[in-house]
């Protein structure tokens, strides 16, 4: 395949990221498979990115995630500086066939504003589409810029103007799904896990209360704001409370964390994360928001761990109730489902992952979308659900 794609990962974290980093992990999973299919990839990231690519460029020496939740007037130039670097690259070279953009809001707005002389753009929507109503509700990016979702439910909730630019959705994947159906059955402990950044939308406070109520050990694994380890958060002192996720943790989660039945272990990565997840009897997702993609969901299935979750967002698309997980719309029922999850078969979870959620499946779907975007399908011919 003769195709050169500029993969815009953004300035926030290296690719792959050091632990937590949803979008960056998606890109780290996608790029090797694209290159295996013959796609030439130019990666726009930060200097510390180690992901193999055909070319790389950056504006920042390291990820800027530590600044992400500072006041707007302190950070408003970070994404813009990175996008300015992307635009400079596009102006000076003529070998980029398509830009695959992953930078929230400003990526879409900047690339759309470049006009008809720029390459075609596919902008992947990884987040809650209610966040930017003035942008998404009034988007007019012409026929050169298209978007895709990471689930059908995400796009179904999008403003009409955004859906008019959509070429469909691509579910997330994980390298753990490759050969998952042939892997040895994992040994299960007695604990459950919530894997992900600690914030109100993920509902760790709900999970901690439920675990205390039904007596099920629960591990909270993920960062609190920019703090990846409990000792880092403790050392930050009162200044850390300026971060809204830190305030949420101290006010709503920490009162239920006793270090015994409910533990916060901070960010876990690599084999440590995989072992912790594979050894869990269930992954818990007590969601308060419409989860758009669910990387941790497909990772859990690939490691043979069934999912217990609030049936919001993409969860009903990813989980078959009664086979690979248990879903409910009743928050209080989650505790009972945690107790019932042990009857689900780990092999069913792994078979599902190996069929639906491998990087090869995701990469081929994106190649198909790249061709559709390059063909310049007029907006009037796109489907609007």
Tab-separated table of C-alpha atoms in Angstrom:
chain	number	residue	atom	x	y	z
A	1	UNK	CA	0.000	0.000	0.000
A	2	UNK	CA	1.375	3.407	-0.998
A	3	UNK	CA	0.004	5.683	1.718
A	4	UNK	CA	1.715	8.138	4.062
A	5	UNK	CA	-0.247	9.142	7.161
A	6	UNK	CA	0.704	11.891	9.598
A	7	UNK	CA	-0.402	10.473	12.966
A	8	UNK	CA	-1.024	13.434	15.276
A	9	UNK	CA	-0.726	12.120	18.840
A	10	UNK	CA	-0.503	15.538	20.494
A	11	UNK	CA	1.740	17.067	23.172
A	12	UNK	CA	0.388	15.548	26.383
A	13	UNK	CA	2.140	12.191	26.812
A	14	UNK	CA	4.810	10.150	25.086
A	15	UNK	CA	3.793	7.238	22.859
A	16	UNK	CA	3.565	4.702	24.343
A	17	UNK	CA	2.800	6.474	27.626
A	18	UNK	CA	4.441	5.685	30.971
A	19	UNK	CA	1.416	3.897	32.421
A	20	UNK	CA	-1.861	5.758	32.122
A	21	UNK	CA	-2.615	7.342	28.743
A	22	UNK	CA	-5.712	6.217	26.881
A	23	UNK	CA	-5.281	7.975	23.518
A	24	UNK	CA	-1.533	7.413	23.435
A	25	UNK	CA	-2.033	3.698	24.117
A	26	UNK	CA	-4.525	3.524	21.252
A	27	UNK	CA	-1.961	5.085	18.904
A	28	UNK	CA	0.792	2.787	20.175
A	29	UNK	CA	-1.472	-0.164	19.377
A	30	UNK	CA	-2.575	1.112	15.965
A	31	UNK	CA	0.684	2.284	14.372
A	32	UNK	CA	2.574	-1.059	14.264
A	33	UNK	CA	-0.387	-2.741	12.568
A	34	UNK	CA	-0.747	0.080	10.050
A	35	UNK	CA	2.929	-0.247	9.168
A	36	UNK	CA	2.504	-4.013	8.834
A	37	UNK	CA	-0.211	-3.266	6.262
A	38	UNK	CA	2.232	-1.064	4.348
A	39	UNK	CA	1.157	2.364	5.605
A	40	UNK	CA	4.029	4.833	6.090
A	41	UNK	CA	3.560	6.681	9.405
A	42	UNK	CA	4.894	10.121	10.356
A	43	UNK	CA	4.368	10.511	14.121
A	44	UNK	CA	3.715	13.956	15.630
A	45	UNK	CA	4.309	13.581	19.366
A	46	UNK	CA	6.974	14.571	21.939
A	47	UNK	CA	10.711	13.839	21.951
A	48	UNK	CA	10.446	11.092	24.570
A	49	UNK	CA	8.133	8.939	22.420
A	50	UNK	CA	9.742	5.576	21.679
A	51	UNK	CA	7.131	4.108	19.315
A	52	UNK	CA	8.807	3.015	16.067
A	53	UNK	CA	7.598	5.074	13.092
A	54	UNK	CA	8.916	5.935	9.646
A	55	UNK	CA	9.465	9.542	10.763
A	56	UNK	CA	8.886	11.553	13.928
A	57	UNK	CA	8.745	15.212	14.828
A	58	UNK	CA	7.862	17.174	17.939
A	59	UNK	CA	7.590	20.630	19.451
A	60	UNK	CA	7.999	19.684	23.128
A	61	UNK	CA	10.825	17.603	24.609
A	62	UNK	CA	8.482	15.719	26.940
A	63	UNK	CA	4.786	15.253	27.624
A	64	UNK	CA	2.854	18.207	29.020
A	65	UNK	CA	0.217	16.201	30.907
A	66	UNK	CA	1.326	17.724	34.225
A	67	UNK	CA	-0.027	21.092	33.006
A	68	UNK	CA	-3.331	19.838	31.648
A	69	UNK	CA	-5.547	20.935	34.539
A	70	UNK	CA	-3.875	24.244	35.315
A	71	UNK	CA	-5.820	27.466	34.677
A	72	UNK	CA	-6.584	28.037	31.007
A	73	UNK	CA	-4.414	31.151	30.707
A	74	UNK	CA	-1.386	29.078	31.728
A	75	UNK	CA	-1.887	26.204	29.283
A	76	UNK	CA	-3.864	27.555	26.326
A	77	UNK	CA	-0.763	27.703	24.129
A	78	UNK	CA	0.349	24.074	24.532
A	79	UNK	CA	-1.937	22.379	22.025
A	80	UNK	CA	-1.728	25.391	19.736
A	81	UNK	CA	2.088	25.266	19.723
A	82	UNK	CA	1.968	21.574	18.846
A	83	UNK	CA	-0.616	22.120	16.088
A	84	UNK	CA	1.450	24.988	14.731
A	85	UNK	CA	4.288	22.497	14.339
A	86	UNK	CA	1.958	20.107	12.497
A	87	UNK	CA	0.789	22.865	10.157
A	88	UNK	CA	4.386	23.854	9.406
A	89	UNK	CA	5.128	20.269	8.426
A	90	UNK	CA	2.104	20.128	6.132
A	91	UNK	CA	3.050	23.402	4.472
A	92	UNK	CA	6.622	22.368	3.724
A	93	UNK	CA	6.065	18.845	2.378
A	94	UNK	CA	3.863	17.236	-0.249
A	95	UNK	CA	4.118	13.545	0.648
A	96	UNK	CA	1.422	13.403	3.353
A	97	UNK	CA	-1.650	11.638	1.930
A	98	UNK	CA	-3.802	11.947	5.052
A	99	UNK	CA	-3.671	13.346	8.590
A	100	UNK	CA	-5.046	11.092	11.321
A	101	UNK	CA	-5.666	13.500	14.179
A	102	UNK	CA	-6.252	12.649	17.863
A	103	UNK	CA	-6.001	16.090	19.524
A	104	UNK	CA	-9.216	17.155	21.207
A	105	UNK	CA	-11.064	20.153	19.734
A	106	UNK	CA	-8.072	22.240	18.657
A	107	UNK	CA	-6.827	19.547	16.270
A	108	UNK	CA	-10.136	19.438	14.458
A	109	UNK	CA	-10.539	23.221	14.408
A	110	UNK	CA	-6.982	23.924	13.222
A	111	UNK	CA	-6.897	21.310	10.482
A	112	UNK	CA	-10.355	22.281	9.244
A	113	UNK	CA	-9.204	25.912	9.014
A	114	UNK	CA	-6.303	25.013	6.714
A	115	UNK	CA	-8.633	24.936	3.732
A	116	UNK	CA	-8.716	22.831	0.563
A	117	UNK	CA	-4.958	22.831	-0.116
A	118	UNK	CA	-4.203	20.672	2.942
A	119	UNK	CA	-4.350	16.849	2.894
A	120	UNK	CA	-7.539	14.994	3.818
A	121	UNK	CA	-8.082	14.631	7.573
A	122	UNK	CA	-9.621	11.896	9.724
A	123	UNK	CA	-10.163	13.196	13.259
A	124	UNK	CA	-10.863	10.472	15.834
A	125	UNK	CA	-13.241	11.449	18.636
A	126	UNK	CA	-12.041	9.805	21.848
A	127	UNK	CA	-14.097	11.778	24.364
A	128	UNK	CA	-17.512	12.997	25.491
A	129	UNK	CA	-19.020	14.876	22.534
A	130	UNK	CA	-21.149	17.094	24.770
A	131	UNK	CA	-18.032	18.952	25.914
A	132	UNK	CA	-17.712	21.453	23.065
A	133	UNK	CA	-21.249	22.313	21.875
A	134	UNK	CA	-20.312	25.517	20.056
A	135	UNK	CA	-17.626	23.712	18.036
A	136	UNK	CA	-19.388	20.426	17.370
A	137	UNK	CA	-22.865	21.876	17.015
A	138	UNK	CA	-21.783	24.311	14.306
A	139	UNK	CA	-19.016	22.370	12.556
A	140	UNK	CA	-18.584	23.083	8.847
A	141	UNK	CA	-15.291	21.494	7.847
A	142	UNK	CA	-16.157	20.907	4.184
A	143	UNK	CA	-15.600	17.652	2.339
A	144	UNK	CA	-11.882	17.363	3.192
A	145	UNK	CA	-12.268	16.716	6.953
A	146	UNK	CA	-14.060	13.688	8.376
A	147	UNK	CA	-14.482	12.324	11.891
A	148	UNK	CA	-14.935	8.885	13.367
A	149	UNK	CA	-16.119	7.726	16.755
A	150	UNK	CA	-14.808	4.938	18.967
A	151	UNK	CA	-18.291	3.489	19.437
A	152	UNK	CA	-21.704	3.717	17.827
A	153	UNK	CA	-23.243	5.040	21.044
A	154	UNK	CA	-20.763	7.907	21.121
A	155	UNK	CA	-21.730	9.054	17.618
A	156	UNK	CA	-25.435	8.560	18.311
A	157	UNK	CA	-25.192	11.269	21.001
A	158	UNK	CA	-23.212	13.656	18.804
A	159	UNK	CA	-24.666	16.916	17.476
A	160	UNK	CA	-26.078	16.621	13.982
A	161	UNK	CA	-23.387	18.861	12.461
A	162	UNK	CA	-20.697	16.508	13.760
A	163	UNK	CA	-22.499	13.379	12.589
A	164	UNK	CA	-22.748	14.923	9.123
A	165	UNK	CA	-18.937	14.708	8.973
A	166	UNK	CA	-18.755	11.142	10.304
A	167	UNK	CA	-17.564	8.090	8.393
A	168	UNK	CA	-18.472	5.657	11.189
A	169	UNK	CA	-16.906	4.201	14.307
A	170	UNK	CA	-13.968	1.928	15.142
A	171	UNK	CA	-13.923	0.034	18.420
A	172	UNK	CA	-10.708	0.185	20.426
A	173	UNK	CA	-8.355	-2.772	20.599
A	174	UNK	CA	-5.517	-4.185	22.682
A	175	UNK	CA	-2.406	-6.247	21.859
A	176	UNK	CA	-3.465	-8.469	24.751
A	177	UNK	CA	-6.265	-9.804	22.535
A	178	UNK	CA	-3.831	-11.423	20.090
A	179	UNK	CA	-3.955	-15.151	20.831
A	180	UNK	CA	-6.014	-14.541	23.964
A	181	UNK	CA	-8.208	-17.526	23.106
A	182	UNK	CA	-5.131	-19.801	23.249
A	183	UNK	CA	-3.663	-18.417	26.486
A	184	UNK	CA	-3.588	-20.401	29.709
A	185	UNK	CA	-6.498	-19.868	32.034
A	186	UNK	CA	-5.484	-17.245	34.620
A	187	UNK	CA	-5.457	-17.963	38.339
A	188	UNK	CA	-8.039	-15.746	40.014
A	189	UNK	CA	-7.685	-14.014	43.359
A	190	UNK	CA	-10.527	-12.740	45.496
A	191	UNK	CA	-10.170	-9.074	44.524
A	192	UNK	CA	-11.942	-6.908	41.974
A	193	UNK	CA	-10.421	-3.898	40.236
A	194	UNK	CA	-11.279	-0.474	38.855
A	195	UNK	CA	-8.602	0.391	36.306
A	196	UNK	CA	-8.389	3.993	35.126
A	197	UNK	CA	-7.829	7.610	36.046
A	198	UNK	CA	-9.661	8.464	39.274
A	199	UNK	CA	-12.348	11.056	38.599
A	200	UNK	CA	-16.105	11.469	39.121
A	201	UNK	CA	-17.060	10.069	35.714
A	202	UNK	CA	-15.330	6.753	36.414
A	203	UNK	CA	-17.172	6.435	39.746
A	204	UNK	CA	-14.425	5.108	42.008
A	205	UNK	CA	-16.306	6.487	45.006
A	206	UNK	CA	-19.322	4.357	44.061
A	207	UNK	CA	-17.131	1.290	43.679
A	208	UNK	CA	-15.397	1.855	47.024
A	209	UNK	CA	-18.719	2.226	48.865
A	210	UNK	CA	-20.119	-0.905	47.209
A	211	UNK	CA	-17.016	-2.928	48.030
A	212	UNK	CA	-17.291	-1.951	51.682
A	213	UNK	CA	-20.997	-2.780	51.703
A	214	UNK	CA	-20.759	-6.277	50.176
A	215	UNK	CA	-17.335	-7.165	51.574
A	216	UNK	CA	-15.525	-7.652	48.241
A	217	UNK	CA	-11.845	-6.572	48.135
A	218	UNK	CA	-11.334	-3.770	45.618
A	219	UNK	CA	-8.141	-2.375	44.078
A	220	UNK	CA	-8.209	1.143	42.622
A	221	UNK	CA	-5.459	1.339	39.984
A	222	UNK	CA	-4.877	4.645	38.248
A	223	UNK	CA	-3.536	8.166	38.751
A	224	UNK	CA	-5.157	10.941	40.771
A	225	UNK	CA	-4.652	14.023	38.627
A	226	UNK	CA	-0.912	14.149	37.777
A	227	UNK	CA	0.028	11.957	40.767
A	228	UNK	CA	0.803	8.362	39.836
A	229	UNK	CA	1.760	6.991	43.267
A	230	UNK	CA	0.252	7.438	46.733
A	231	UNK	CA	3.535	8.768	48.086
A	232	UNK	CA	3.677	11.426	45.336
A	233	UNK	CA	0.205	12.663	46.239
A	234	UNK	CA	1.022	12.681	49.954
A	235	UNK	CA	4.200	14.676	49.326
A	236	UNK	CA	2.326	17.298	47.275
A	237	UNK	CA	0.486	18.578	50.336
A	238	UNK	CA	-2.449	20.969	50.302
A	239	UNK	CA	-1.442	22.560	46.979
A	240	UNK	CA	-2.523	19.372	45.236
A	241	UNK	CA	-6.151	20.145	46.101
A	242	UNK	CA	-6.205	22.795	43.391
A	243	UNK	CA	-6.637	19.868	41.014
A	244	UNK	CA	-10.321	18.833	40.784
A	245	UNK	CA	-9.512	15.117	40.567
A	246	UNK	CA	-7.425	15.383	43.744
A	247	UNK	CA	-10.291	17.112	45.547
A	248	UNK	CA	-12.664	14.376	44.357
A	249	UNK	CA	-10.310	11.681	45.626
A	250	UNK	CA	-9.859	13.221	49.061
A	251	UNK	CA	-13.511	14.198	49.528
A	252	UNK	CA	-15.346	11.221	48.009
A	253	UNK	CA	-13.004	8.239	47.568
A	254	UNK	CA	-10.374	8.349	50.319
A	255	UNK	CA	-12.894	8.033	53.196
A	256	UNK	CA	-13.652	4.504	51.909
A	257	UNK	CA	-10.020	3.507	51.263
A	258	UNK	CA	-8.902	1.565	54.323
A	259	UNK	CA	-5.789	-0.095	52.883
A	260	UNK	CA	-7.343	-3.506	53.473
A	261	UNK	CA	-10.712	-4.080	51.822
A	262	UNK	CA	-10.284	-1.057	49.504
A	263	UNK	CA	-6.790	-0.081	48.342
A	264	UNK	CA	-5.474	2.640	46.028
A	265	UNK	CA	-2.219	1.430	44.441
A	266	UNK	CA	-1.675	4.294	41.986
A	267	UNK	CA	-0.738	3.801	38.353
A	268	UNK	CA	0.259	0.285	37.344
A	269	UNK	CA	1.781	-0.565	33.988
A	270	UNK	CA	3.185	-3.413	31.940
A	271	UNK	CA	3.281	-6.886	33.433
A	272	UNK	CA	2.287	-5.626	36.874
A	273	UNK	CA	-0.941	-4.206	35.461
A	274	UNK	CA	-1.651	-7.324	33.392
A	275	UNK	CA	-1.118	-9.643	36.360
A	276	UNK	CA	-3.316	-7.518	38.610
A	277	UNK	CA	-6.092	-7.412	36.008
A	278	UNK	CA	-5.863	-11.086	35.025
A	279	UNK	CA	-5.962	-12.106	38.680
A	280	UNK	CA	-9.124	-10.126	39.409
A	281	UNK	CA	-12.400	-11.952	39.566
A	282	UNK	CA	-14.089	-8.966	37.902
A	283	UNK	CA	-13.414	-5.497	36.537
A	284	UNK	CA	-15.804	-2.907	37.888
A	285	UNK	CA	-16.993	0.129	35.895
A	286	UNK	CA	-19.484	2.103	38.056
A	287	UNK	CA	-19.816	4.795	35.405
A	288	UNK	CA	-21.402	8.191	35.856
A	289	UNK	CA	-20.818	9.217	32.258
A	290	UNK	CA	-21.380	7.823	28.784
A	291	UNK	CA	-18.084	5.991	28.295
A	292	UNK	CA	-17.063	6.556	24.658
A	293	UNK	CA	-14.455	3.846	24.031
A	294	UNK	CA	-13.563	1.593	26.952
A	295	UNK	CA	-9.901	0.573	26.512
A	296	UNK	CA	-9.844	-0.983	29.977
A	297	UNK	CA	-12.955	-2.984	29.084
A	298	UNK	CA	-11.347	-4.754	26.123
A	299	UNK	CA	-8.107	-5.255	28.101
A	300	UNK	CA	-10.099	-6.929	30.839
A	301	UNK	CA	-11.787	-9.316	28.408
A	302	UNK	CA	-8.462	-10.169	26.764
A	303	UNK	CA	-7.066	-11.192	30.151
A	304	UNK	CA	-10.083	-13.343	30.950
A	305	UNK	CA	-11.658	-11.021	33.490
A	306	UNK	CA	-15.421	-10.429	33.172
A	307	UNK	CA	-16.819	-6.922	33.441
A	308	UNK	CA	-19.394	-5.652	35.928
A	309	UNK	CA	-20.610	-2.237	34.846
A	310	UNK	CA	-23.246	0.402	34.626
A	311	UNK	CA	-24.841	0.004	31.199
A	312	UNK	CA	-23.784	3.413	29.887
A	313	UNK	CA	-22.057	4.563	26.732
A	314	UNK	CA	-20.226	1.859	24.809
A	315	UNK	CA	-20.523	-0.831	27.492
A	316	UNK	CA	-23.568	-2.577	25.929
A	317	UNK	CA	-21.672	-2.687	22.583
A	318	UNK	CA	-18.610	-4.337	24.123
A	319	UNK	CA	-20.135	-6.660	26.726
A	320	UNK	CA	-22.596	-9.506	26.236
A	321	UNK	CA	-24.656	-9.515	29.410
A	322	UNK	CA	-24.556	-12.887	31.126
A	323	UNK	CA	-21.589	-14.181	29.088
A	324	UNK	CA	-18.666	-11.723	29.168
A	325	UNK	CA	-20.034	-9.473	31.881
A	326	UNK	CA	-22.974	-8.233	33.896
A	327	UNK	CA	-24.624	-4.887	33.175
A	328	UNK	CA	-27.213	-2.867	35.057
A	329	UNK	CA	-28.799	0.558	35.038
A	330	UNK	CA	-29.199	0.434	38.829
A	331	UNK	CA	-26.129	1.655	40.730
A	332	UNK	CA	-27.134	-0.204	43.885
A	333	UNK	CA	-27.358	-3.508	41.971
A	334	UNK	CA	-23.660	-3.375	41.082
A	335	UNK	CA	-22.741	-4.774	44.483
A	336	UNK	CA	-24.903	-7.868	43.942
A	337	UNK	CA	-23.447	-8.318	40.454
A	338	UNK	CA	-19.922	-8.229	41.877
A	339	UNK	CA	-20.832	-11.202	44.040
A	340	UNK	CA	-22.324	-13.026	41.025
A	341	UNK	CA	-19.457	-12.383	38.563
A	342	UNK	CA	-17.520	-15.510	39.571
A	343	UNK	CA	-19.987	-17.683	37.613
A	344	UNK	CA	-18.850	-16.153	34.287
A	345	UNK	CA	-16.323	-18.046	32.163
A	346	UNK	CA	-12.899	-16.464	31.603
A	347	UNK	CA	-12.571	-18.399	28.323
A	348	UNK	CA	-15.673	-16.707	26.898
A	349	UNK	CA	-14.130	-13.335	27.657
A	350	UNK	CA	-10.848	-14.186	25.959
A	351	UNK	CA	-12.516	-15.676	22.884
A	352	UNK	CA	-14.557	-12.503	22.463
A	353	UNK	CA	-11.435	-10.354	22.669
A	354	UNK	CA	-9.505	-12.499	20.194
A	355	UNK	CA	-12.321	-12.208	17.659
A	356	UNK	CA	-13.317	-8.549	17.969
A	357	UNK	CA	-10.633	-6.483	19.671
A	358	UNK	CA	-7.221	-7.276	18.144
A	359	UNK	CA	-5.018	-4.494	16.714
A	360	UNK	CA	-5.289	-6.092	13.274
A	361	UNK	CA	-9.066	-5.690	13.293
A	362	UNK	CA	-8.772	-2.028	14.327
A	363	UNK	CA	-6.029	-1.229	11.796
A	364	UNK	CA	-7.903	-2.733	8.857
A	365	UNK	CA	-10.985	-0.758	9.782
A	366	UNK	CA	-8.936	2.445	9.839
A	367	UNK	CA	-7.349	1.676	6.470
A	368	UNK	CA	-10.858	1.318	5.066
A	369	UNK	CA	-11.818	4.693	6.541
A	370	UNK	CA	-8.631	6.311	5.205
A	371	UNK	CA	-9.612	5.299	1.690
A	372	UNK	CA	-13.122	6.580	2.151
A	373	UNK	CA	-11.838	9.935	3.434
A	374	UNK	CA	-9.334	10.222	0.585
A	375	UNK	CA	-12.108	9.613	-1.921
A	376	UNK	CA	-13.770	12.755	-0.600
A	377	UNK	CA	-17.301	11.454	-0.026
A	378	UNK	CA	-19.547	14.566	-0.037
A	379	UNK	CA	-21.327	15.329	3.231
A	380	UNK	CA	-24.706	14.858	1.623
A	381	UNK	CA	-23.852	11.191	0.956
A	382	UNK	CA	-22.856	10.411	4.544
A	383	UNK	CA	-25.317	8.687	6.805
A	384	UNK	CA	-26.733	10.675	9.720
A	385	UNK	CA	-28.319	8.403	12.336
